[in-house]
Coordinates of C-alpha atoms in Angstrom, one line a residue:
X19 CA 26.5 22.4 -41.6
X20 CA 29.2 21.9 -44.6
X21 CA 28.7 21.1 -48.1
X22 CA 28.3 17.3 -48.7
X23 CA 32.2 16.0 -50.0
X24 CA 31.5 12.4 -50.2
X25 CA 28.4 11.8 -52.5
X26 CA 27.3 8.2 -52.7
X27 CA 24.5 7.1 -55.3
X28 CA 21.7 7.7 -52.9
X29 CA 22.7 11.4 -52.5
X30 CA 22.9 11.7 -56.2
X31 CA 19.3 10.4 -57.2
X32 CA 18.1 12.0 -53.8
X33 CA 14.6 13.3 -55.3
X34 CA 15.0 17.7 -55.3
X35 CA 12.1 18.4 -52.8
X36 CA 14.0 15.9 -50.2
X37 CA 16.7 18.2 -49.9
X38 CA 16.9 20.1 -46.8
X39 CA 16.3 24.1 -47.1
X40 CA 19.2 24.9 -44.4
X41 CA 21.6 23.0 -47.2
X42 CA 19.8 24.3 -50.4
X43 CA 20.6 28.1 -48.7
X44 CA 24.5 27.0 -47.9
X45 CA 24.9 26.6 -51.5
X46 CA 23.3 28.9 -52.6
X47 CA 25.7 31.3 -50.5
X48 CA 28.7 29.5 -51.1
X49 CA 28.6 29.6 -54.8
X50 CA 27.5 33.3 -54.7
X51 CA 31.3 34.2 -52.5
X52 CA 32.6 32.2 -55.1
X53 CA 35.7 34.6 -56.7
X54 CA 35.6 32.1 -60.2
X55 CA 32.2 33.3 -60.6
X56 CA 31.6 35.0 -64.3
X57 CA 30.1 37.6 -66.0
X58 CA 28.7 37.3 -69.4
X59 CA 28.6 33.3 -69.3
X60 CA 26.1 31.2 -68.5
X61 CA 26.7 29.1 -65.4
X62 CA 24.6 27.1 -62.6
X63 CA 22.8 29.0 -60.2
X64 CA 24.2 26.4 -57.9
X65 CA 25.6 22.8 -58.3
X66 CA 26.3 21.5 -62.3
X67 CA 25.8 22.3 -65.7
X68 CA 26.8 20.5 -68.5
X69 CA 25.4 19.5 -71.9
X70 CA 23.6 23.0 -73.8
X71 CA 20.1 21.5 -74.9
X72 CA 17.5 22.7 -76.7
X73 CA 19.1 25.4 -78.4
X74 CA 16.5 27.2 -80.8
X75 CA 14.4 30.4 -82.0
X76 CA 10.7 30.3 -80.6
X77 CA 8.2 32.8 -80.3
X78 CA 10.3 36.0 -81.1
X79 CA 13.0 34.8 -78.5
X80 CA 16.4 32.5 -78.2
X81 CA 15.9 29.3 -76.1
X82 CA 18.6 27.2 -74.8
X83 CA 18.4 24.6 -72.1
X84 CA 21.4 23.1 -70.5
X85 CA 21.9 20.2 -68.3
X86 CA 21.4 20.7 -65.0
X87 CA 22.1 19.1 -61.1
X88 CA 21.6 21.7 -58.6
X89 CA 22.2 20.2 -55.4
X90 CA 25.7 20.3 -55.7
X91 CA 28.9 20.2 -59.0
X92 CA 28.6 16.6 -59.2
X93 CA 26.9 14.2 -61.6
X94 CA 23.4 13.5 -59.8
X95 CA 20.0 13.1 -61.2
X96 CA 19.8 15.5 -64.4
X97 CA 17.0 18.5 -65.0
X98 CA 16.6 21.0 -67.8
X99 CA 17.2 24.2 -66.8
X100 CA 16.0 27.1 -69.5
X101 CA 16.9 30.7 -70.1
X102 CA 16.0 32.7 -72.7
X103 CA 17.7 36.0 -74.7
X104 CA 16.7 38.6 -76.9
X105 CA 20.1 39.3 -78.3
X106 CA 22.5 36.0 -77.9
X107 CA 24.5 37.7 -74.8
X108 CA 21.9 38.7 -72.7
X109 CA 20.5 35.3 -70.8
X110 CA 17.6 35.7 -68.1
X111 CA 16.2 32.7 -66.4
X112 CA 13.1 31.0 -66.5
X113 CA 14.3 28.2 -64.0
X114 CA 14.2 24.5 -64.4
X115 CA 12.1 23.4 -67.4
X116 CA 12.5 20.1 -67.2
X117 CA 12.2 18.1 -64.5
X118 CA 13.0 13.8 -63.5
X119 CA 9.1 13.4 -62.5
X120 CA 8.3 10.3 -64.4
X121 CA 8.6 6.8 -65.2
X122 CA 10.4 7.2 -68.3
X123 CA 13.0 10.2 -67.0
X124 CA 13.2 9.0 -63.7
X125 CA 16.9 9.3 -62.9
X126 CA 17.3 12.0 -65.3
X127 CA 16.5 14.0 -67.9
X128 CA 19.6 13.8 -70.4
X129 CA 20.4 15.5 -73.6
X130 CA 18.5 16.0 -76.5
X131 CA 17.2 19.3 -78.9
X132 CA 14.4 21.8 -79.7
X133 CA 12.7 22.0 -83.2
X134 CA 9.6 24.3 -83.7
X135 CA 7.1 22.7 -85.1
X136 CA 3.1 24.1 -85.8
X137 CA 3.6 27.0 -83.4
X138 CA 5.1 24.8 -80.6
X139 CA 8.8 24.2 -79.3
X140 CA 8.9 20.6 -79.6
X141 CA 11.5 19.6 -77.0
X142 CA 13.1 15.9 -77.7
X143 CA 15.6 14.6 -75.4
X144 CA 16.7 11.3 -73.6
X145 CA 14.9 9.7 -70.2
X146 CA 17.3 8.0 -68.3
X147 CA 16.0 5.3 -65.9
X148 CA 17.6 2.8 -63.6
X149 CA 16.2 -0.9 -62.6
X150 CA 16.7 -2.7 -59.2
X151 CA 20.0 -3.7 -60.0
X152 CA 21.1 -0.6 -61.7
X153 CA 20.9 -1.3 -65.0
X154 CA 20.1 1.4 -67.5
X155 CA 17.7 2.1 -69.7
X156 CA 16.9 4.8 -71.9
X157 CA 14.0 6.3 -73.7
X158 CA 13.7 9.1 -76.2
X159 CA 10.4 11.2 -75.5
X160 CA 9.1 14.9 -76.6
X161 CA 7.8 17.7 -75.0
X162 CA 6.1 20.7 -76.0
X163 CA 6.3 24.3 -75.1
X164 CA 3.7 26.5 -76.0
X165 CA 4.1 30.0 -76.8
X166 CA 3.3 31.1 -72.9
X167 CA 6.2 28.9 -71.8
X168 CA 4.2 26.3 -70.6
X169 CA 5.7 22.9 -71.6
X170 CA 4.1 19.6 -71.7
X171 CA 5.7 16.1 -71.6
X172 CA 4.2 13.1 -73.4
X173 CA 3.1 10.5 -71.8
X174 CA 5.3 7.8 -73.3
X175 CA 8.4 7.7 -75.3
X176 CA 8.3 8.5 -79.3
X177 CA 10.9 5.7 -78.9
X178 CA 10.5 3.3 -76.5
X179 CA 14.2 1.1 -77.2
X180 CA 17.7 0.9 -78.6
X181 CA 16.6 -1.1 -82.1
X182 CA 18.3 -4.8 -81.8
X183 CA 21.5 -5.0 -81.3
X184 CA 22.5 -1.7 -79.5
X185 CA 22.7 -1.1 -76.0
X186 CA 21.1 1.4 -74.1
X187 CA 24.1 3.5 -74.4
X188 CA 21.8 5.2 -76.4
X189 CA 20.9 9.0 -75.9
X190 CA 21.3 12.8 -76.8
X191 CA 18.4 12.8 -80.5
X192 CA 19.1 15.6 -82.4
X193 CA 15.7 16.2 -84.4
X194 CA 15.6 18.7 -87.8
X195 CA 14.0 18.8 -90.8
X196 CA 15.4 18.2 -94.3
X197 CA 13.7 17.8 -97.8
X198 CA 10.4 18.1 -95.9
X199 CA 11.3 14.8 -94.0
X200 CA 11.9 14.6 -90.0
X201 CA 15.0 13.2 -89.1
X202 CA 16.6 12.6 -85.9
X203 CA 20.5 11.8 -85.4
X204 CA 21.2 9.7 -81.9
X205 CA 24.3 8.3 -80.2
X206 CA 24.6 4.8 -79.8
X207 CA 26.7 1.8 -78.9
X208 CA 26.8 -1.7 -80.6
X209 CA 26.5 -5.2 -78.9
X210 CA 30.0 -5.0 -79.4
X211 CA 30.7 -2.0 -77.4
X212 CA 31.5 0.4 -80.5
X213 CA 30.1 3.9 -81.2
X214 CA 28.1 4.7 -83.6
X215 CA 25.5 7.3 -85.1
X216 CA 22.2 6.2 -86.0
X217 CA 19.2 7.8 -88.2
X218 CA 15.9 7.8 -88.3
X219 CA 13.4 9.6 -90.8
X220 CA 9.5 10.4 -91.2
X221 CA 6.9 13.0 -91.8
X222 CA 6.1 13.6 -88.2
X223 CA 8.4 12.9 -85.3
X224 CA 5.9 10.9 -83.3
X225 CA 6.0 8.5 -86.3
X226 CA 9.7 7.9 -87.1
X227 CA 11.0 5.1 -88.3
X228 CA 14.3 3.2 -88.1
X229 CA 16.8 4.6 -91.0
X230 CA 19.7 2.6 -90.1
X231 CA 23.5 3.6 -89.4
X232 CA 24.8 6.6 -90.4
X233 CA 28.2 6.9 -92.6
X234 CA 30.5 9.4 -92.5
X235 CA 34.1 7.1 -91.5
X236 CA 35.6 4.4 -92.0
X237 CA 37.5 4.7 -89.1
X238 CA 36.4 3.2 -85.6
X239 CA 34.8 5.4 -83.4
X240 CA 35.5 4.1 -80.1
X241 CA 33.1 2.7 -77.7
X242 CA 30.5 5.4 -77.7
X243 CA 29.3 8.6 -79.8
X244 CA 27.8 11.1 -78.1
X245 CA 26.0 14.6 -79.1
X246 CA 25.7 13.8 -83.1
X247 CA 24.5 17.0 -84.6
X248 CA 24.3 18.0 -88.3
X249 CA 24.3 21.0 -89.2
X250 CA 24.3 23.3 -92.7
X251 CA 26.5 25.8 -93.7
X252 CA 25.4 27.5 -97.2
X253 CA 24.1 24.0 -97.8
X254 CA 27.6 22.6 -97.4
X255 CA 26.8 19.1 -93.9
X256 CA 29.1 19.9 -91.2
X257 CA 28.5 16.2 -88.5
X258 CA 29.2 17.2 -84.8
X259 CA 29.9 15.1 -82.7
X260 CA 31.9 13.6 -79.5
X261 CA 33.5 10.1 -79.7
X262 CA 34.5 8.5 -76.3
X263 CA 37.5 6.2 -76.5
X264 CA 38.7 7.5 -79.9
X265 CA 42.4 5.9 -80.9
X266 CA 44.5 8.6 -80.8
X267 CA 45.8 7.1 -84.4
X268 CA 42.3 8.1 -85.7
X269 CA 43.1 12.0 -84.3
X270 CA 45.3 13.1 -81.9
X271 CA 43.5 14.7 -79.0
X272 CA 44.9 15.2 -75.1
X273 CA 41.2 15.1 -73.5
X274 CA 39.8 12.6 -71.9
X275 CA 37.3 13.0 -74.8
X276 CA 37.1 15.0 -77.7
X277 CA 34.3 17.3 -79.5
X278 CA 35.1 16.6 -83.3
X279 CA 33.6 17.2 -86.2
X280 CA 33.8 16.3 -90.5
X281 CA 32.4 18.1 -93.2
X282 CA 31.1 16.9 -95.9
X283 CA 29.8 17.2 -99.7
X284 CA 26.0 16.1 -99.3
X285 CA 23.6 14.5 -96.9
X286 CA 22.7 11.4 -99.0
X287 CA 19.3 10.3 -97.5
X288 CA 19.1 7.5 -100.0
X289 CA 22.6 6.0 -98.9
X290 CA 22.5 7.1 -95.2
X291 CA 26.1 8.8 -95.6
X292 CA 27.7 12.0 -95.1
X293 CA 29.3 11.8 -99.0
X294 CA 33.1 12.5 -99.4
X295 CA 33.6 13.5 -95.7
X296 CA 36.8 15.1 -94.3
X297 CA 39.3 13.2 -91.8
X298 CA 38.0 14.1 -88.8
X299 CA 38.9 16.6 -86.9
X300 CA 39.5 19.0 -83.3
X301 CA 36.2 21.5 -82.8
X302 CA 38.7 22.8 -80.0
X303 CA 41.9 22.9 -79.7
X304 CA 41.8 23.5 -75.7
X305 CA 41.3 21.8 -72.6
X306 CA 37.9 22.1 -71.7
X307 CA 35.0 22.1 -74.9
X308 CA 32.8 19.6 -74.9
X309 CA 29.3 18.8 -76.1
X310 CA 28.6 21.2 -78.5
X311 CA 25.2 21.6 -80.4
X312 CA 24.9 24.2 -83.3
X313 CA 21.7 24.5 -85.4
X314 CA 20.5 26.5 -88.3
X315 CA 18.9 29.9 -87.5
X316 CA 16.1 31.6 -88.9
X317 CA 18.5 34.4 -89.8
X318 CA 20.5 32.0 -92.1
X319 CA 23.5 31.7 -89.3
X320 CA 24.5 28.4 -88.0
X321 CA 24.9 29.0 -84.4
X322 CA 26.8 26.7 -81.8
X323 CA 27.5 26.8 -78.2
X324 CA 29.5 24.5 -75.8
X325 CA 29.5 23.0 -72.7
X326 CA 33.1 24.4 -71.4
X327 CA 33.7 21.2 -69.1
X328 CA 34.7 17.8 -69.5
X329 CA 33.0 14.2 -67.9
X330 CA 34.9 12.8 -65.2
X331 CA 37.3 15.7 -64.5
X332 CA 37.0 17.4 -60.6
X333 CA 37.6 21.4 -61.3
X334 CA 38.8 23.9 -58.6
X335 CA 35.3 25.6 -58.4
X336 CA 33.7 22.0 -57.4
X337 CA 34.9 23.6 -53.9
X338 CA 32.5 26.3 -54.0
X339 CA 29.7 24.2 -55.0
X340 CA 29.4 24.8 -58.6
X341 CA 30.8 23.4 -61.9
X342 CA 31.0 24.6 -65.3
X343 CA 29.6 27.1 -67.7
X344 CA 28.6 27.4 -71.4
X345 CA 30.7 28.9 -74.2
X346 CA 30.0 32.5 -75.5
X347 CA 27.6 31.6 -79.0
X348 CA 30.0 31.1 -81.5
X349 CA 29.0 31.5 -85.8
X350 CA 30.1 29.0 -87.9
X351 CA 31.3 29.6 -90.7
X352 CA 33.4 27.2 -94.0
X353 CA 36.0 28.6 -95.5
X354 CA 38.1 26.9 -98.3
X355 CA 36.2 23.5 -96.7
X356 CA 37.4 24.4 -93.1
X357 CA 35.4 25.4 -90.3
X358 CA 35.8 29.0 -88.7
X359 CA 34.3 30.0 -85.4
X360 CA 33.9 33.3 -84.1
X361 CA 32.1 35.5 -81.8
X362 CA 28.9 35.9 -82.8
X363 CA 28.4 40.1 -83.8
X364 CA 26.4 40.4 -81.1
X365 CA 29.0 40.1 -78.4
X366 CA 30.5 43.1 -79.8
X367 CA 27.5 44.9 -77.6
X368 CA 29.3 44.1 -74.2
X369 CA 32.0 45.9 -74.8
X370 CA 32.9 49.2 -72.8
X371 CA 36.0 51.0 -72.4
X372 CA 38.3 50.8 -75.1
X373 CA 41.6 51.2 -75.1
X374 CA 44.1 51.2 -78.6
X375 CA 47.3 48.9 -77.9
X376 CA 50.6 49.3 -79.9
X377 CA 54.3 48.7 -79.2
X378 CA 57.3 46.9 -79.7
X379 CA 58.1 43.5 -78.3
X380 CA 61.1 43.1 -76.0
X381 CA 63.4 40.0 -74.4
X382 CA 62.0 41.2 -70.7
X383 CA 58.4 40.9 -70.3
X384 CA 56.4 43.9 -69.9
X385 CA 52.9 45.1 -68.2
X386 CA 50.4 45.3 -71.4
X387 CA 47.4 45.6 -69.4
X388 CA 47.0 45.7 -65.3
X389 CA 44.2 45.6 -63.2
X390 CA 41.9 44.1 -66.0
X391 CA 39.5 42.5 -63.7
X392 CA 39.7 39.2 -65.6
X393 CA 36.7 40.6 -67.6
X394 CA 37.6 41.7 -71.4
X395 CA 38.3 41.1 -74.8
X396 CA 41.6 41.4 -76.1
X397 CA 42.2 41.2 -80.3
X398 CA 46.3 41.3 -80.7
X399 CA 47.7 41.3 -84.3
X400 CA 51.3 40.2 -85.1
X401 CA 53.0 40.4 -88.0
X402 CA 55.1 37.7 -89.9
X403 CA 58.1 37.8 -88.3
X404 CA 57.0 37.6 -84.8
X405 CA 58.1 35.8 -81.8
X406 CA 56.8 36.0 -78.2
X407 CA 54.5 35.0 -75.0
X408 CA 51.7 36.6 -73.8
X409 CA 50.8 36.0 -70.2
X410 CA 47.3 36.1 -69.3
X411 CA 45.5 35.6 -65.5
X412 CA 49.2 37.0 -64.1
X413 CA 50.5 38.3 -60.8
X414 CA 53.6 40.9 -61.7
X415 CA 55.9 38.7 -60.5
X416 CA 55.0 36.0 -63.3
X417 CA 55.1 33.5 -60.6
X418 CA 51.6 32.8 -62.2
X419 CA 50.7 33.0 -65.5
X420 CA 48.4 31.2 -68.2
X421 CA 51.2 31.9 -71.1
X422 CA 50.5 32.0 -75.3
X423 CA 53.7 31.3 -76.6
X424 CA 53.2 32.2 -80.2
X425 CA 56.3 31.7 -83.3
X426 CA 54.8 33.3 -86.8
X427 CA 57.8 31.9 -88.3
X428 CA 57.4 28.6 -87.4
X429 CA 53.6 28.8 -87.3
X430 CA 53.0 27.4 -83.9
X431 CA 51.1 28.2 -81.0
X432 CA 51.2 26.7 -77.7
X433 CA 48.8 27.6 -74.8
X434 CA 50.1 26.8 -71.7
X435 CA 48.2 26.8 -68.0
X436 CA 51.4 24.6 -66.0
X437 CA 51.6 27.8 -64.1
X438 CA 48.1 29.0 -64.1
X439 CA 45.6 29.8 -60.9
X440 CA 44.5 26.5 -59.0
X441 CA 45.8 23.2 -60.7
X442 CA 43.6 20.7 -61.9
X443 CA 43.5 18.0 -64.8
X444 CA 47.1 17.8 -65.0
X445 CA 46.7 13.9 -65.9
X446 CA 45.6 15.6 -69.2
X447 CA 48.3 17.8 -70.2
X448 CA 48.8 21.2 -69.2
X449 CA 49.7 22.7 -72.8
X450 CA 47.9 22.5 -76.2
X451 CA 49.9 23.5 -79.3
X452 CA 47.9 24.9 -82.7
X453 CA 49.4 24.6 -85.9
X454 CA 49.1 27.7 -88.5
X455 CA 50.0 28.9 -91.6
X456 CA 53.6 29.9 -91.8
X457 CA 55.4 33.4 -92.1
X458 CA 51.9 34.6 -92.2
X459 CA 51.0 37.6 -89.9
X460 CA 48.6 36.5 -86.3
X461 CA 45.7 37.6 -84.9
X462 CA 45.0 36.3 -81.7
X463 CA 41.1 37.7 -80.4
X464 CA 40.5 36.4 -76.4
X465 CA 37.4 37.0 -74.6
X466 CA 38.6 36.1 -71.1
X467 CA 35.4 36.0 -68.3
X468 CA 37.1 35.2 -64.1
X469 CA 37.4 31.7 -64.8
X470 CA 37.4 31.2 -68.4
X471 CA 39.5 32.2 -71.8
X472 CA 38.2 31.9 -75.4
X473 CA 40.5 32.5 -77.9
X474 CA 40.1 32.5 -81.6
X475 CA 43.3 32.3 -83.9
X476 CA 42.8 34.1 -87.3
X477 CA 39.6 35.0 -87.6
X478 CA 38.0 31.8 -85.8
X479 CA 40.7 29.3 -87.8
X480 CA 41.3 27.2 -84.8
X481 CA 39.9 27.9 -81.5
X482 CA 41.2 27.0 -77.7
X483 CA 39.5 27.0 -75.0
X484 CA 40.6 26.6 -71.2
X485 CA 39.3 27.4 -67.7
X486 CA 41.2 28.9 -65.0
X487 CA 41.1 29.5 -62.0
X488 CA 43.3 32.5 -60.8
X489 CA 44.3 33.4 -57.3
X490 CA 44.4 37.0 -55.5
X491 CA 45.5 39.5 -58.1
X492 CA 46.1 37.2 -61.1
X493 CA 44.7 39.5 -63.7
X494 CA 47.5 41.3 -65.1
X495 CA 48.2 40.7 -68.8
X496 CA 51.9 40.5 -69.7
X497 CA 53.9 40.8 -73.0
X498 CA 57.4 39.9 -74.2
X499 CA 59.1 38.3 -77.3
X500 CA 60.9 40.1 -80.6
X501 CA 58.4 41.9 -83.3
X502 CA 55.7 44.7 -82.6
X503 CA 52.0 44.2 -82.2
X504 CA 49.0 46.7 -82.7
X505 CA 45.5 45.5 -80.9
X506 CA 42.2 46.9 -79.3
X507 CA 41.5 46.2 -75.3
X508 CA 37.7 46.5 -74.3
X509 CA 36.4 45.6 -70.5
X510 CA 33.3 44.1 -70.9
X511 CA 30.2 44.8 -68.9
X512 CA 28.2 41.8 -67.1
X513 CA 25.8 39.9 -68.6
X514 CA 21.9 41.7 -67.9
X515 CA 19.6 38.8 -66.7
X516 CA 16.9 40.7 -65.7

């Protein structure tokens, strides 16, 4: 028996308890050899993950759901698998949550949010379902979790269509509460195939009502909007959101599609609009950040996490029988009307031994760190005058190499992964370059996990995110350029999810 290659629709829909047990065990085993597996991320047990759902406080615990397909790293019929943490780092899982058992989710349960509402987690997310002829529709429903974990779907959906003239493109509700009003945020596409966020309001979200289209551009948003979600920081509206088939005149991104967001002065419920938004711009500078949902915590932080993965892109690990994983949980934070992302202070608890880096920058590149494992955080701190590249994932050869090739001076930053583990993508661009502030001194912080590398320029200013996927003894971290650097090195232990 091998793992299925070729997957035609019927595999994909294939109801879960038709699978066969000899194949569900195959998987199983073949993602758990898997050498791109990770440590403190959340990834699939087997098969896909994509959008984070559902991410919330309930009950003395932290909740997040993420898309899920476990039969193998392909887009099948869609679940809800949940784990919960006590600390943000720490995941255990409860297993798939919800499930594609009914006539309004019946070819899968798709993205959607988690609000707490009279001692319940009220879950609200999109039901996809196909006709005879494959056309889809979609319908927004709720379910409830009780404080025993026991979660209950409704019946029928809280709302049953598109309104007129909107397809049923039509999917991912982000539900909140604001000026003791419910209001849910959705994505949506016109009759005329153009992307659009749309609102609806009312005191109880089995009762909402129509609001309208939401303003925060002028610009076009290409043919769809997906993942809307607003969020507060310090009162300040910061819109989410991912537009697919965005002019690249409207915000220059390499992606297939981006994750952007705008902030803005208010939330005018009376006018429908985000009030003096920002141009819109990158929530990620990388290659692979998609889907991200952030929401206001009951410990004032606005929290966000990411689907590190992209729609319609095959990845080296898809031969292993899994795909994907979620971002670390970032805190966001405005500054000066920009948005910072960092860590959030809890990851700190992961790390173990620590190691103090300092030195001097020189033409030939030099060891900085060998034998690293692929699993550590590294915080680097240039100052102005600096020049140089940092190779990360590396064989001492340098025949591989993810590199950073940073220039203070000039303030520019380009990541590079030409060189980098197993290609993939490449129709994408293999290099992202970051603007920042000139003849100013650089802090670059990485949290790099097997497969995956965060890294956060000054203090969460820009991020960049990229998998890869390194081959037999690509985890030496190299150093070269003119300057001198001090920095801190931790190896990070594994995520408990027990």
């Amino acid at each position: 028996m091998e793992l299925i290659k070729n997957w035609t629709d019927e595999l994909r829909y294939q109801p879960y308890y038709q699978w066969d047990k000899q194949y569900k065990q195959l998987l199983t085993e073949t993602v758990n050899h898997s050498k791109w597996r990770q440590h403190y991320h959340i990834q699939p047990e087997s098969g896909l993950l994509n959008d984070p759902n559902g991410f919330s406080y309930f009950n003395g615990q932290w909740h997040l759901f993420y898309q899920a397909y476990p039969m193998g790293p392909v887009h099948g019929v869609k679940s809800w698998y949940h784990v919960t943490s006590n600390n943000l780092i720490d995941w255990h899982s409860e297993g798939l949550a919800l499930l594609p058992d009914m006539a309004y989710d019946s070819h899968g349960v798709y993205s959607g949010s988690g609000i707490v509402v009279d001692g319940e987690l009220v879950l609200a997310y999109t039901g996809n379902v196909r006709d005879q002829n494959w056309q889809r529709k979609s319908y927004q429903m709720l379910a409830k979790m009780n404080p025993q974990g026991e979660i209950t779907k409704a019946d029928k959906p809280f709302i049953p269509a598109p309104p007129k003239g909107y397809t049923h493109e039509f999917r991912d509700p982000q539900v909140f509460k604001y000026q003791n009003q419910y209001w849910l945020l959705i994505g949506a596409q016109t009759d005329q195939s153009e992307g659009k966020v749309l609102a609806y309001s009312g005191d109880s979200l089995e009762n909402l009502i129509f609001q309208g289209e939401l303003h925060f551009t002028n610009e076009s948003m290409g043919f769809m909007v997906e993942c809307p979600n607003l969020v507060f920081i310090e009162e300040t509206p910061v819109l989410l959101f991912c537009p697919q088939g965005l002019d690249k005149e409207v915000l220059d991104y390499q992606t297939i599609y981006p994750n952007t967001y705008i902030v803005a002065k208010e939330f005018d419920t009376e006018k429908l609009a985000l009030t003096q938004p920002t141009s819109l711009k990158n929530l990620d500078e990388g290659f692979d950040v998609y889907a991200t949902q952030a929401f206001n915590a009951p410990d004032g932080r606005a929290l966000a996490v990411s689907w590190i993965g992209m729609p319609e892109i095959a990845y080296p690990s898809d031969q292993e029988g899994w795909a994907h994983c979620l971002s670390i949980v970032k805190e966001l934070k405005l500054k000066n009307g920009h948005l910072y992302q960092t860590p959030v202070k809890e990851q700190a608890e992961l790390r173990q031994e620590h190691t103090m880096l300092a030195g001097e920058l020189t033409p030939q590149p030099t060891t900085l760190l060998a034998k690293t494992n692929n699993c550590y955080e590294l915080i680097l701190d240039f100052p102005a005058d600096s020049q140089g590249k940092l190779h990360l994932f590396a064989d001492q050869s340098l025949n591989h190499s993810m590199v950073i090739d940073f220039d203070t001076k000039n303030g520019m930053i380009k990541v590079d992964r030409t060189n980098a583990g197993s290609p993939f993508a490449e129709e994408y661009g293999t290099t992202r370059s970051v603007s920042v502030e000139k003849n100013q001194p650089l802090t670059l912080q990485l949290l790099v996990d097997q497969s995956v590398c965060e890294l956060f320029i000054n203090g969460g200013q820009q991020v960049v995110t990229a998998r890869v996927f390194p081959g037999e003894g690509e985890e030496s971290v190299l150093i070269e350029g003119a300057g001198s650097y001090t920095g801190d090195f931790w190896r990070l232990r594994k995520m408990k999810n027990d």
